[in-house]
Amino acid sequence: MVEMIAWLSRVVCVLLTAVVCVNCIMFHLAPNGKKCLKEEIHEAVLVTGEYDSSDAPGHRLDLSVTDTKGQLLLNHEDKSKGKFAFTTDSYDIYEVCFVSRLPAGHHGSDREITLSIKHGVEAKNYDAIAESAKLKPLEVELRRLEDLSDSIVKDFAYMRQREEEMRDTNESTNSRVLYFSVFSMCCLLGLATWQVLYLRRFFKAKKLIE
C-alpha cells in the first residue's frame, strides 16, 4: 500500500510538472505607476494568487482583476500583501493589475512586487478536501489524479476545437482566394477582348486594315 501511494505521488508530480500552470514572478512598480499581467484561462477554472510588496511609507497599493469585457472580478485597495481567489466564468483573457498611488508632493522609490498565481489542479487545497471529506492519503491522490485527468481531457478538447476552427478558416480562405482568382481571370479576359475589338474598330476607322 505504501509503495502504491509513493508511486502515485511520483506520477502526480510528473504530470503536474507537465500540465499544471504555476506562475511566480517579481517586478518593480514605480510610484504612481501601473503594471498589468494578462493570462488566457479556460472556463470554470479555479485561480488562486498571493502577492507581497516591499515596504514603502506613504505608498498605496491597489490590486484588481478584470476580463476583456471590463468586468471587475476582485478589487483590493490599499493592501501591500494578500491572497485572492476566483473562478472563471468563461474562456477569456484575464488581467491582473497593480497600481501604486503616492500623494502629490511626495517622493518615493520603486516597490518590489512578488506575485504567485496558480490555476487548475494546483490551485485546489487537497489537504482541506481530505480533512472535510475524511479521505485517506490514497484516496486524496486518486482524487488529484481524477482532477488532473479531467484537466488534460479539457485541454485536448479545446485543442481539437481550435484545430477545427483553424481548418474551417483555412478552407474558407482557400475558397475565397479561388473565387477571387476566377473573377480576376474573367476580368482580364474581358478587358483583353474589349481592347482587341476597340483596336480593330480604330484601325478600320483609320483605314489601316480592311
Phi, psi and omega in degrees: 000315180296319179295323179294318179296319179296320179295317178297323178296318178295319178298316179297318180298318180295314181293321178296322178298326184276330191247314188291139183257120176231123181244125176228116184226162176225137180209169180250139181241122182286156177301136183058027178256170181220135178222132183237147177236134182245146177210140180269122186228145180287175181283148175056045179247132177282130179238127177236152181207158177217136181225156179211154181220156179288158181292136178209093182302135179088345179279155173232131182244124178245144178234137177217150177232125181227165174252185183291341178276355181088006180288130181274113182274323175202157183212116175250120181251133176056050177231119182281344175203160181168182178235156178211160179204143175202161178246130183291140179275330183205168176289120187198175174259120183255141187241124176255121185239137173247134180233126177259128181240133181228129181303151180298139179088355179260150178243145181208173180251172179295147177257141178267119183250132175244127184230132176234123181237134176233144172209158185091213183297322184295336183283343182280143178265093183286338175295317178292321178298317180295322181289319182287322181267358180055054182266150175278162181305319179295320179294325177295316179295322177294321176296320179295318178295322179297314179296321179294320178297318177299320179296319180294318179299317179296320179297316179294322178296320178294319178297321178294320178297316178296323179295319178295319179296318179293322178294318178297319178296320179296316179294320178296319178296318179298319179295318180294321178296320179297313179297320179294322179296316178296317179298318179296318178296320178296318178297317180294318178295319178296318179294320179295318178297317180296320179297318179297314180295320180295314180295325179295315178295321180298313180295324177294321179295326178275000180060034176274335175225158179269000000 
